[in-house]
PDB file of C-alpha atoms in Angstrom:
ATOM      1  CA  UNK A   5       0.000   0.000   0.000  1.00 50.00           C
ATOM      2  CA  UNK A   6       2.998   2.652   0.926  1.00 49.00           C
ATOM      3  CA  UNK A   7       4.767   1.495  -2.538  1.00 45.00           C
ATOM      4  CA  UNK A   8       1.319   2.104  -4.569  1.00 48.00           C
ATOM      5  CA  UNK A   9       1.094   5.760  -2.894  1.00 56.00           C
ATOM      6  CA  UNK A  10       4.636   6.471  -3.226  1.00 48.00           C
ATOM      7  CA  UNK A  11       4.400   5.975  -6.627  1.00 43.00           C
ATOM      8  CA  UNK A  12       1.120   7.510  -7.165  1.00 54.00           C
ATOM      9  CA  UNK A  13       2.608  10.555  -5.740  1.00 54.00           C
ATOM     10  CA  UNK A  14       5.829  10.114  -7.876  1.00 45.00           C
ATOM     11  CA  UNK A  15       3.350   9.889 -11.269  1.00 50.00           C
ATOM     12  CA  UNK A  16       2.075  13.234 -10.325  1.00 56.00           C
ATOM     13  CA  UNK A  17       5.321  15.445  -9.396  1.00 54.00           C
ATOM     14  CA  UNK A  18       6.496  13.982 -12.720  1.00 57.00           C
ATOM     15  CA  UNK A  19       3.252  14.693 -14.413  1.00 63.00           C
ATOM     16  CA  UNK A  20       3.318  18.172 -12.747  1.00 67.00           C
ATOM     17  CA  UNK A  21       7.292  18.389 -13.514  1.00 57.00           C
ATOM     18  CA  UNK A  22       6.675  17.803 -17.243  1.00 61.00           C
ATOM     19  CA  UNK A  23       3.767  20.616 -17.754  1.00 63.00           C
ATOM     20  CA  UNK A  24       5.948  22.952 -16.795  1.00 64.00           C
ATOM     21  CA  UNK A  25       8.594  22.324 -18.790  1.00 59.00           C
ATOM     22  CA  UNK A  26       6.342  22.095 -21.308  1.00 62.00           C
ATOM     23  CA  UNK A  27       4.627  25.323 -20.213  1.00 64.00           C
ATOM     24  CA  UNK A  28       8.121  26.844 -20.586  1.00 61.00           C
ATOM     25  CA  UNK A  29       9.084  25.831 -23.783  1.00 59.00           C
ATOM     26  CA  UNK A  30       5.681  27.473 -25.237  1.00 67.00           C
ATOM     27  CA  UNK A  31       6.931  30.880 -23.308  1.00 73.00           C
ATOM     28  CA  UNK A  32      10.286  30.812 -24.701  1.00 68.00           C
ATOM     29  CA  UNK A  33      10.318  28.911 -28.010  1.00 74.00           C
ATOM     30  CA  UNK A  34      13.472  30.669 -29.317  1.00 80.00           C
ATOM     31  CA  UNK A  35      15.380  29.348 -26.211  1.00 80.00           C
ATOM     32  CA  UNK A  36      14.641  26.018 -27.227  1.00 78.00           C
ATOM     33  CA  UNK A  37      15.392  26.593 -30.577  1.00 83.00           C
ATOM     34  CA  UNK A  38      18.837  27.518 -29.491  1.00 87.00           C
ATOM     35  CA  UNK A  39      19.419  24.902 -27.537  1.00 83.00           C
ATOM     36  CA  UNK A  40      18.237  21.883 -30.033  1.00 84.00           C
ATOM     37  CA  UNK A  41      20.641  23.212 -32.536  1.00 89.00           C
ATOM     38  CA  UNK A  42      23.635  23.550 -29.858  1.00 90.00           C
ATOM     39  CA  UNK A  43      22.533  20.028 -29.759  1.00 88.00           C
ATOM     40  CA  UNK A  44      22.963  19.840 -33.162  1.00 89.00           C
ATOM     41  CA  UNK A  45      26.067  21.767 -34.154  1.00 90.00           C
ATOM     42  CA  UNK A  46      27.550  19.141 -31.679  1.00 90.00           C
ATOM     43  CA  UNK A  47      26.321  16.057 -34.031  1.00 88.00           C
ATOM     44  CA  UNK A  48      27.426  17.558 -37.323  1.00 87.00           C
ATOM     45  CA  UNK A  49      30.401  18.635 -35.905  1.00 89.00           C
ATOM     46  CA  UNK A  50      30.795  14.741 -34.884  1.00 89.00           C
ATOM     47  CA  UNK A  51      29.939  14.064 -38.446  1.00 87.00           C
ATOM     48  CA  UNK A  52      32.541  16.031 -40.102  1.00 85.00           C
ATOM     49  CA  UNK A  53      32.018  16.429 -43.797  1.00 82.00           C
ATOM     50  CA  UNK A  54      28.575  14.421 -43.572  1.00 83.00           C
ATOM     51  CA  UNK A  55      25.143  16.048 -42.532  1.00 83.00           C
ATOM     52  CA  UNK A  56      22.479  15.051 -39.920  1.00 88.00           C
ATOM     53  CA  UNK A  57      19.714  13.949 -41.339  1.00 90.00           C
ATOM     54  CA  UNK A  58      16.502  14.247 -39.112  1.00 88.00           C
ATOM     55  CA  UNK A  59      13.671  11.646 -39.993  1.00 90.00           C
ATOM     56  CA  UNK A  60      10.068  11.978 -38.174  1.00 86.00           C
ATOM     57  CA  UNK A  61       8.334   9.477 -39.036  1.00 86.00           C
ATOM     58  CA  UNK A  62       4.730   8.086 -38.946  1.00 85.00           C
ATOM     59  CA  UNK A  63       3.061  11.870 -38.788  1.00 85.00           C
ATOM     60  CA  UNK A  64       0.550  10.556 -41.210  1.00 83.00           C
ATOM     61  CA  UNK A  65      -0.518   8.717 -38.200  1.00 82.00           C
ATOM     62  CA  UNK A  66      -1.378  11.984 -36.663  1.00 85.00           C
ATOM     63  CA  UNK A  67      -4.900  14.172 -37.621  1.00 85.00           C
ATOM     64  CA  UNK A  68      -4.103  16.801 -40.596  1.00 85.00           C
ATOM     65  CA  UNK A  69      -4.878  19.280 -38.609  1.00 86.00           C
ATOM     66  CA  UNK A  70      -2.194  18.256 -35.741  1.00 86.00           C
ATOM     67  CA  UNK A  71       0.199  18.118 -38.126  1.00 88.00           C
ATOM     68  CA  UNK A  72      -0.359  21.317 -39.954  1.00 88.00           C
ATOM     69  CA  UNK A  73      -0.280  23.263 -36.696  1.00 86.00           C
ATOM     70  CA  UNK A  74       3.269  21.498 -36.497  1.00 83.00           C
ATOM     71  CA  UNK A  75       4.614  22.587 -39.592  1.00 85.00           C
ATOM     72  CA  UNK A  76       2.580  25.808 -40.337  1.00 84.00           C
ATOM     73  CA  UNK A  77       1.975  27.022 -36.961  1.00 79.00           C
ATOM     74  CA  UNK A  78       5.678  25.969 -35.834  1.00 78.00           C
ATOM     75  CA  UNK A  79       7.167  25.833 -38.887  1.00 80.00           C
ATOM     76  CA  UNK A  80       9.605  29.486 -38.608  1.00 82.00           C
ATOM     77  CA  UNK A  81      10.831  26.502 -35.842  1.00 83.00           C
ATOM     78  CA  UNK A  82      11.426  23.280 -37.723  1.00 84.00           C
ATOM     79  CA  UNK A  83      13.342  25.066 -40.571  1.00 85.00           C
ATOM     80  CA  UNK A  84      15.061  27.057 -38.540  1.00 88.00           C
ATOM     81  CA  UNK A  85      16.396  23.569 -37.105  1.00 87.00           C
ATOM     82  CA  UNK A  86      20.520  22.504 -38.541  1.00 88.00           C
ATOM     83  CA  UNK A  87      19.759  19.878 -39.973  1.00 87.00           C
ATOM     84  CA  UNK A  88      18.619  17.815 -42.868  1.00 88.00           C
ATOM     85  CA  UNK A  89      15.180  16.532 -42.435  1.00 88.00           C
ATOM     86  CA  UNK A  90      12.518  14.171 -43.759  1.00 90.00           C
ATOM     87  CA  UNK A  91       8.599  14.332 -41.978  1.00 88.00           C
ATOM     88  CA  UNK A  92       5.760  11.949 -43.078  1.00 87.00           C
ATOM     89  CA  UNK A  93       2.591  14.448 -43.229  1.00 87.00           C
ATOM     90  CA  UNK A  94      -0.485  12.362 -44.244  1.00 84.00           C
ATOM     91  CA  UNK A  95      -1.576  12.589 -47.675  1.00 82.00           C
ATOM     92  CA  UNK A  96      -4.743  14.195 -47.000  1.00 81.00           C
ATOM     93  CA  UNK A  97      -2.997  17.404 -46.371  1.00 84.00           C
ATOM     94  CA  UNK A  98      -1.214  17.424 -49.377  1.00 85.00           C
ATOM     95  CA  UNK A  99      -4.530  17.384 -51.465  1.00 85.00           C
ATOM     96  CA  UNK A 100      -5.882  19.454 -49.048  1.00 84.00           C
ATOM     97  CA  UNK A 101      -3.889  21.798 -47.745  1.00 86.00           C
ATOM     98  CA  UNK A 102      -5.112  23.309 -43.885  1.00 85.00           C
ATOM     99  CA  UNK A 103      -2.914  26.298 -44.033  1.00 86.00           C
ATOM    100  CA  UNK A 104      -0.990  27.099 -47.069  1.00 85.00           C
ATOM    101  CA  UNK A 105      -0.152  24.055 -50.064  1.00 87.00           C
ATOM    102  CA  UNK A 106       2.940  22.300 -48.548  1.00 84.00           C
ATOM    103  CA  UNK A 107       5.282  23.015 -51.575  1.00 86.00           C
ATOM    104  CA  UNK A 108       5.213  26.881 -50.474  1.00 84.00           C
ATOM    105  CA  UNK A 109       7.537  25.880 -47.884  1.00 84.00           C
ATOM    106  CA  UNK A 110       8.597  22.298 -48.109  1.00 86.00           C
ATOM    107  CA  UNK A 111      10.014  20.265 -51.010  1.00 87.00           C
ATOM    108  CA  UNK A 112       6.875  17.510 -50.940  1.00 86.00           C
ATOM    109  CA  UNK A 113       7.345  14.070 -52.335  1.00 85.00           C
ATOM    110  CA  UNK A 114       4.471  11.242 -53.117  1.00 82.00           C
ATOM    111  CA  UNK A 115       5.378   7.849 -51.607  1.00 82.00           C
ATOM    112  CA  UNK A 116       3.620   5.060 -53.581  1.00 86.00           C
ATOM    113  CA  UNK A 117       2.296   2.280 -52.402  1.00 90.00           C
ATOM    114  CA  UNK A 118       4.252  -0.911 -53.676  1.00 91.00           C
ATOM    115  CA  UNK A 119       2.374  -1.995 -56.553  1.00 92.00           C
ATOM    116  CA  UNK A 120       1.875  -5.672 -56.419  1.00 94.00           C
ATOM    117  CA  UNK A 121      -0.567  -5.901 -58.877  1.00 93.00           C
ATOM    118  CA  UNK A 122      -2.348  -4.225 -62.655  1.00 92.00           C
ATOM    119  CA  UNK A 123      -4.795  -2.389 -62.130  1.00 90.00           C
ATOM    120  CA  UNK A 124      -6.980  -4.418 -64.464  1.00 92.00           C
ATOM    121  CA  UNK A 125      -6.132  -7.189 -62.147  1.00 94.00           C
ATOM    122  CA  UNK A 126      -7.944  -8.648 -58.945  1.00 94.00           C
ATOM    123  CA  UNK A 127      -6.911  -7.593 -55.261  1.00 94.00           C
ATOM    124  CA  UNK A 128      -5.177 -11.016 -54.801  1.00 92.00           C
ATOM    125  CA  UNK A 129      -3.633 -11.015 -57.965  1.00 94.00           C
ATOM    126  CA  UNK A 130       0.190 -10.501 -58.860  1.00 95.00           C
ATOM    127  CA  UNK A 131       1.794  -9.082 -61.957  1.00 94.00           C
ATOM    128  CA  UNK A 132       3.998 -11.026 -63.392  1.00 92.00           C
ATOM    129  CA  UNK A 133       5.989  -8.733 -64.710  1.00 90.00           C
ATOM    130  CA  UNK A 134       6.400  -6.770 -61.507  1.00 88.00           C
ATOM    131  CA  UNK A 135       9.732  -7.774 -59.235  1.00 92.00           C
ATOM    132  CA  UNK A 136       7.774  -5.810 -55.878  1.00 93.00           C
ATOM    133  CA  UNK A 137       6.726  -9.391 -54.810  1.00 93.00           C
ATOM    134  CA  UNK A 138      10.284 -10.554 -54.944  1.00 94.00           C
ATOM    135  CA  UNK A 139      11.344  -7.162 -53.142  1.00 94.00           C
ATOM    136  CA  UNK A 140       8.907  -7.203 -50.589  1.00 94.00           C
ATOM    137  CA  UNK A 141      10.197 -10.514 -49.466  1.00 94.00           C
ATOM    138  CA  UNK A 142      13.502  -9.525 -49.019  1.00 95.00           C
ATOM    139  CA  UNK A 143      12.462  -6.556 -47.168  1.00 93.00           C
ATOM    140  CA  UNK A 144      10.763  -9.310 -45.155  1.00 93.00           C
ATOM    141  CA  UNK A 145      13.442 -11.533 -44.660  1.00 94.00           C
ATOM    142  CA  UNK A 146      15.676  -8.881 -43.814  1.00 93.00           C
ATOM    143  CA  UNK A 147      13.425  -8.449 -40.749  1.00 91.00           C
ATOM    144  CA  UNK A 148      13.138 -12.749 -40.010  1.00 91.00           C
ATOM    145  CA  UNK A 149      14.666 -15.875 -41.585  1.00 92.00           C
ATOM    146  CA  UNK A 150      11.674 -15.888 -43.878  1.00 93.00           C
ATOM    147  CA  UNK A 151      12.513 -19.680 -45.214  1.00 92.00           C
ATOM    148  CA  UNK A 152      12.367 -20.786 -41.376  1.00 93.00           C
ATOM    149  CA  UNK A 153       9.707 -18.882 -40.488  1.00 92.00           C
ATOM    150  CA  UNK A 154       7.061 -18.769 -43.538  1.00 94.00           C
ATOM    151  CA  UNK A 155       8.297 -21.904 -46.365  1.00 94.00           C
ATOM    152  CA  UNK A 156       4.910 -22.497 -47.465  1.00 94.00           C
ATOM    153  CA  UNK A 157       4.421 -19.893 -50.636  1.00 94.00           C
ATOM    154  CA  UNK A 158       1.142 -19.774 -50.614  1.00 95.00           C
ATOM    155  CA  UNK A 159       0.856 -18.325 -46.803  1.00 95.00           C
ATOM    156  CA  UNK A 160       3.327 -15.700 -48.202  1.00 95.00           C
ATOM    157  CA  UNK A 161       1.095 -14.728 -51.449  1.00 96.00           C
ATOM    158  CA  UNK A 162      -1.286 -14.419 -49.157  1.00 96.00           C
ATOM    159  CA  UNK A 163       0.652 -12.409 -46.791  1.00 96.00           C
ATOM    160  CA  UNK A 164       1.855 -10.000 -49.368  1.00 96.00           C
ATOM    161  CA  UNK A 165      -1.762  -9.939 -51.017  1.00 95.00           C
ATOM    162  CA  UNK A 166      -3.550  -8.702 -48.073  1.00 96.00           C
ATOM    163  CA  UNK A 167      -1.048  -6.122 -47.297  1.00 96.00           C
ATOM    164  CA  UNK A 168      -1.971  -4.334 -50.039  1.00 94.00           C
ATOM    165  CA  UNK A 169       2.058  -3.722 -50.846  1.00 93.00           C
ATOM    166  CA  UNK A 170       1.756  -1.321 -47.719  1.00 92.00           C
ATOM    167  CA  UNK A 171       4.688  -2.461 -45.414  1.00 91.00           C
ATOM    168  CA  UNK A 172       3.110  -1.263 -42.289  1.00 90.00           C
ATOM    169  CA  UNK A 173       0.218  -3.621 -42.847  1.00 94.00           C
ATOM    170  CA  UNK A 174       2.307  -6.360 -44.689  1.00 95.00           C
ATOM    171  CA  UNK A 175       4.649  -5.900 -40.462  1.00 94.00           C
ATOM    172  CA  UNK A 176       0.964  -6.159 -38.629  1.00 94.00           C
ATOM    173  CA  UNK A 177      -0.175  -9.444 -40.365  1.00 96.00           C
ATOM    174  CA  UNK A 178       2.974 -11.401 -39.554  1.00 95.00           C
ATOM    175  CA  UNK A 179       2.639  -9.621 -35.683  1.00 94.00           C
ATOM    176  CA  UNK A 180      -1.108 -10.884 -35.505  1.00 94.00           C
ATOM    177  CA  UNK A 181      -0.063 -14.185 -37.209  1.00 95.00           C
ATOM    178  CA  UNK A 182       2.467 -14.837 -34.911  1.00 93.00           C
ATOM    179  CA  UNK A 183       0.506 -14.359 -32.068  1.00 93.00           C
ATOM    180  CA  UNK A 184      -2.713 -16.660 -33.450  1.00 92.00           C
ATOM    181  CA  UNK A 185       0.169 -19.507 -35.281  1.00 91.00           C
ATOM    182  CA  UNK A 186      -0.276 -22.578 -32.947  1.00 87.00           C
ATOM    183  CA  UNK A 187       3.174 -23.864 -33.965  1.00 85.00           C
ATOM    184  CA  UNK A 188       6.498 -22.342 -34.796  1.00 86.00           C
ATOM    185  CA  UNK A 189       6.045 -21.761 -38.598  1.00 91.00           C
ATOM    186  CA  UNK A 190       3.278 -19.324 -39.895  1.00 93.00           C
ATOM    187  CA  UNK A 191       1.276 -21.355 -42.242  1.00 94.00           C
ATOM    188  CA  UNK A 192      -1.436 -20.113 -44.655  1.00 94.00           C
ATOM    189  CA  UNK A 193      -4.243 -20.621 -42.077  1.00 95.00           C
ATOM    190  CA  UNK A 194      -2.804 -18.311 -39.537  1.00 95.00           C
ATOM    191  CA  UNK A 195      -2.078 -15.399 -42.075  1.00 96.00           C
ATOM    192  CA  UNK A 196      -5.894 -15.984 -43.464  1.00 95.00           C
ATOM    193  CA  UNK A 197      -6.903 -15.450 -39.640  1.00 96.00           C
ATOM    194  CA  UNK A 198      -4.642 -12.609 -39.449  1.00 96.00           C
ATOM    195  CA  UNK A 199      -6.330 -10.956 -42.208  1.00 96.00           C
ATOM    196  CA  UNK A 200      -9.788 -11.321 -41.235  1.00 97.00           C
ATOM    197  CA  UNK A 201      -9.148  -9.583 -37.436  1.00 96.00           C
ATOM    198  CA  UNK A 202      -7.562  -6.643 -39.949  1.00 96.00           C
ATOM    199  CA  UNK A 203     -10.523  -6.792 -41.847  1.00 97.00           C
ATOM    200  CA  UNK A 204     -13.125  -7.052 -39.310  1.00 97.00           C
ATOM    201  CA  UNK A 205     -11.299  -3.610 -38.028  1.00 96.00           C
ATOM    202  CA  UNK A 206     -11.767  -2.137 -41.239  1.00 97.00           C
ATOM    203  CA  UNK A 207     -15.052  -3.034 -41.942  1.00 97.00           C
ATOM    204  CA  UNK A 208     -16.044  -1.672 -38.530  1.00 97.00           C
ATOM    205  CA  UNK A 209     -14.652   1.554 -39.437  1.00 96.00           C
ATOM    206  CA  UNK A 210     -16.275   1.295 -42.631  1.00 97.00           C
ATOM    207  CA  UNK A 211     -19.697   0.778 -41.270  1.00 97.00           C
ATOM    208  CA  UNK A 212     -19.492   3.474 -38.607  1.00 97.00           C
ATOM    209  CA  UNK A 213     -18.791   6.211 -40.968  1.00 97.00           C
ATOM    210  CA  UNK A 214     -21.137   5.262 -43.869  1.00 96.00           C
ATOM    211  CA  UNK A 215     -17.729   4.700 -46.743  1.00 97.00           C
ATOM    212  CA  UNK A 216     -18.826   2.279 -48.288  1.00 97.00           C
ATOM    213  CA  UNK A 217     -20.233   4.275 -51.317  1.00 96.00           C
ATOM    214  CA  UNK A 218     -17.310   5.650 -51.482  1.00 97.00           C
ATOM    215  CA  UNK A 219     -15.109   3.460 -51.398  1.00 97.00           C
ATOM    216  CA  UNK A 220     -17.225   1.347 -54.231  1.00 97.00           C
ATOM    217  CA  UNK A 221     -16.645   4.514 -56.172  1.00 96.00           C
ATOM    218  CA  UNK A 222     -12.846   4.091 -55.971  1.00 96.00           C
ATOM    219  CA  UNK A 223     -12.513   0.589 -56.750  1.00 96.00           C
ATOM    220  CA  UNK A 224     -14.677   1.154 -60.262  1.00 95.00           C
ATOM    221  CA  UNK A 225     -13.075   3.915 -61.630  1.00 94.00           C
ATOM    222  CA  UNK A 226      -9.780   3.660 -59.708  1.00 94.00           C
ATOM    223  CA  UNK A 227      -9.196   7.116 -58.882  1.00 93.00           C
ATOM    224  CA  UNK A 228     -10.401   9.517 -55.959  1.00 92.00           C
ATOM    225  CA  UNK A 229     -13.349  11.325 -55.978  1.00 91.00           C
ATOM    226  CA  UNK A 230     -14.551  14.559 -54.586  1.00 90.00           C
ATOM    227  CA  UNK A 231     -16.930  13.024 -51.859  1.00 91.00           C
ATOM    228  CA  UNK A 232     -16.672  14.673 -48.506  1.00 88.00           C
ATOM    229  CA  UNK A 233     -15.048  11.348 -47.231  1.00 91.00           C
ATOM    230  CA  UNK A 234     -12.922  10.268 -50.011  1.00 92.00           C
ATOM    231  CA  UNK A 235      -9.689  12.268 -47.753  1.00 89.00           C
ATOM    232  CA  UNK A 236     -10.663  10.533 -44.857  1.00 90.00           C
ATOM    233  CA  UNK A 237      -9.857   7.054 -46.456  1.00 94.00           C
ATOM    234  CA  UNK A 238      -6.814   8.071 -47.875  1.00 90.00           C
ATOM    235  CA  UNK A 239      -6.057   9.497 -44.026  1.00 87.00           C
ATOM    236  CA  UNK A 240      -7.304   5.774 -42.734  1.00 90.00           C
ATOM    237  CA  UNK A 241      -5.150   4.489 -45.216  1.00 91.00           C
ATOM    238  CA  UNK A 242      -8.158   2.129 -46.867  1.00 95.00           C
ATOM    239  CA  UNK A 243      -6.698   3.900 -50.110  1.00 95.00           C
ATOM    240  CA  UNK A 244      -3.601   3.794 -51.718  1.00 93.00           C
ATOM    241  CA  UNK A 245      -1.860   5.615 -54.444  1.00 91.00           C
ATOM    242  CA  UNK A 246      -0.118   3.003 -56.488  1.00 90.00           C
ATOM    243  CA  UNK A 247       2.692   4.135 -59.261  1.00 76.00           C
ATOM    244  CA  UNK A 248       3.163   3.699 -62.784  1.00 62.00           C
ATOM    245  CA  UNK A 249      -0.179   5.371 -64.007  1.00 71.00           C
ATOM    246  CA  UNK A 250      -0.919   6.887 -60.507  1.00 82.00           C
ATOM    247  CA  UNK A 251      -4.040   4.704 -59.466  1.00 93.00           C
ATOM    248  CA  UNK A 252      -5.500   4.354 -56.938  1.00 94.00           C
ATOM    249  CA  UNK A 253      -7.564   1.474 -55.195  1.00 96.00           C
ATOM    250  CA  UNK A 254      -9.282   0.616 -51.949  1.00 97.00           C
ATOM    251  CA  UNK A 255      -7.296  -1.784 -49.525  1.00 97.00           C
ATOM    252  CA  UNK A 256      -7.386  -5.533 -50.964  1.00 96.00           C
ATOM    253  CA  UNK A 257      -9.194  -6.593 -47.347  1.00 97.00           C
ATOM    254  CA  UNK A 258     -11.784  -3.798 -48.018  1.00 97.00           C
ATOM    255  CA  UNK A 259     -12.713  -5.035 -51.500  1.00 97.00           C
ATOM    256  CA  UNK A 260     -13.387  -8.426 -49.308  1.00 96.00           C
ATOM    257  CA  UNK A 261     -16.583  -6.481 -46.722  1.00 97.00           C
ATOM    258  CA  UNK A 262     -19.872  -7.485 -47.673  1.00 97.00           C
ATOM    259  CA  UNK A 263     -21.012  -3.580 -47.308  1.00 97.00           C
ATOM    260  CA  UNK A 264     -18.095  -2.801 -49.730  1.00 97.00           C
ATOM    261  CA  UNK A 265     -19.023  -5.622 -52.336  1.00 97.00           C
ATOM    262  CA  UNK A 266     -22.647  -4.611 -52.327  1.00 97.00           C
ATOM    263  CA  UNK A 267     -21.992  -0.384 -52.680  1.00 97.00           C
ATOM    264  CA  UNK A 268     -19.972  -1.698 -56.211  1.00 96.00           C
ATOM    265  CA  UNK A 269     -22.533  -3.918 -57.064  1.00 96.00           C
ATOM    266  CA  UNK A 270     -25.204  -1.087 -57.084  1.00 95.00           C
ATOM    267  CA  UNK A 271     -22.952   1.355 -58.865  1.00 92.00           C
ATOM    268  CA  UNK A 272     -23.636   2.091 -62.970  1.00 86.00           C
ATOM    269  CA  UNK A 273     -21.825  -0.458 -65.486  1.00 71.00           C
ATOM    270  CA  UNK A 274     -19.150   1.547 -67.048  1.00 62.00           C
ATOM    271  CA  UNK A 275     -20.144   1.766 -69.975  1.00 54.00           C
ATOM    272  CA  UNK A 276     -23.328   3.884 -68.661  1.00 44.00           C
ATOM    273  CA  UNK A 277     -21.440   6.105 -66.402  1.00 48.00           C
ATOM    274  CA  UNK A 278     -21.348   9.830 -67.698  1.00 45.00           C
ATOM    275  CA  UNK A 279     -18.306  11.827 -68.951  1.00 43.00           C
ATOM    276  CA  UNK A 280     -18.098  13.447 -65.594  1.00 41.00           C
ATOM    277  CA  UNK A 281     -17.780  10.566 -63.894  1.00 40.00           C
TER     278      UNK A 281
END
């Protein structure tokens, strides 16, 4: 009882210490400034004739509008910063800028999704004449002994298939397969089951916000739209830009949700749609 209050008590002075450094840091912004790039000027100094490079990543993680404040509201700040530096904003914003478009002050780039796939194929499809399978695996294996771990080549088209080529999803399957794998190998069965639980998340999601018009929308004419939500899937990353032609397509799990199947079921033939579709 003495240890939980000590430490209760010990949550709170550091809870209370770290406002107000925090509250002093908003106050005096230019003093931290300073003293990040002393911090700095140390490192490249370290470096010699190489640079620091800065990455921060996973901001697409973040709302738009938290991460425009960061780079609009604070950005005199983060270029004022020594350094070389590479932030992930999420798409969204760079369709739809908050502030001001981000190539008034930043040099924006596009990251793809790895295209697995044609578009005129289906979501579990591979294109032949694409090596992204092969280099997706090795990305993999880099990360596991991939022959050990996952032999069977079907659990791995699988694998690959419902990531989507996005390697945050394609690192959450094998984490959730691992987990549900009754034996030390991953085997197709325990990558299917992974899926589904990622599914079964998005299709909640899906089903809470009313997207599945939307998203039925995208996967027929493979390209975004200008429907309220159609930034908000991108954001959610149930979209992807893919490369080549630029095309987009909803999530290969998402193309497997009843709700999702039925929306593109209802939607016009192609051949009837109108020139402003």
């Amino acid at each position: 009882m003495k240890f939980k209050s000590e430490l209760q008590a010990l949550m709170r002075t550091e809870s209370e210490y770290r406002y107000q450094i925090q509250h002093a840091f908003r106050r005096y912004p230019n003093a931290l400034l300073k003293h990040v790039n002393n911090l700095l000027d140390a490192a490249n100094e370290a470096l010699g004739e190489r640079r620091l490079l800065v990455v921060i990543d996973n901001l697409d993680r973040y709302d738009p509008e938290v991460v425009d404040k960061l780079l609009y509201g604070s950005g005199r700040l983060v270029r004022a910063l020594k350094c070389h530096m590479i932030v992930t904003p999420p798409i969204a914003l760079h369709y739809k800028p908050k502030t001001e478009p981000l190539d008034k002050s930043y040099i924006p780039v596009v990251l793809y999704t790895v295209r697995l796939r044609r578009k005129d194929q289906p979501h579990d499809a591979f294109d032949p004449a694409s090596v992204a399978k092969k280099l997706l695996l090795e990305a993999l294996d880099k990360r596991m002994d991939l022959d050990k771990l996952m032999p069977d080549p079907a659990a791995r088209d699988r694998l690959l298939s419902a990531s989507g080529g996005a390697m945050r999803d394609l690192l959450r399957l094998v984490r959730e397969a691992i987990v549900i794998a009754p034996g030390a190998k991953l085997e197709h069965a325990a990558i299917d089951r992974a899926a589904t639980r990622l599914r079964i998340d998005m299709r909640d999601r899906i089903n809470a916000n009313g997207w599945a018009p939307t998203l039925a929308r995208i996967m027929r004419d493979k390209q975004i739209n200008d429907a309220p939500d159609c930034l908000d899937l991108l954001y959610q990353q149930l979209v992807y830009r893919y490369n080549s032609e630029g095309w987009y397509d909803v999530h290969p799990l998402v193309a497997e949700i009843p709700e999702v199947q039925a929306a593109f079921k209802a939607l016009p033939a192609p051949e009837t749609q109108t020139k402003t579709d």
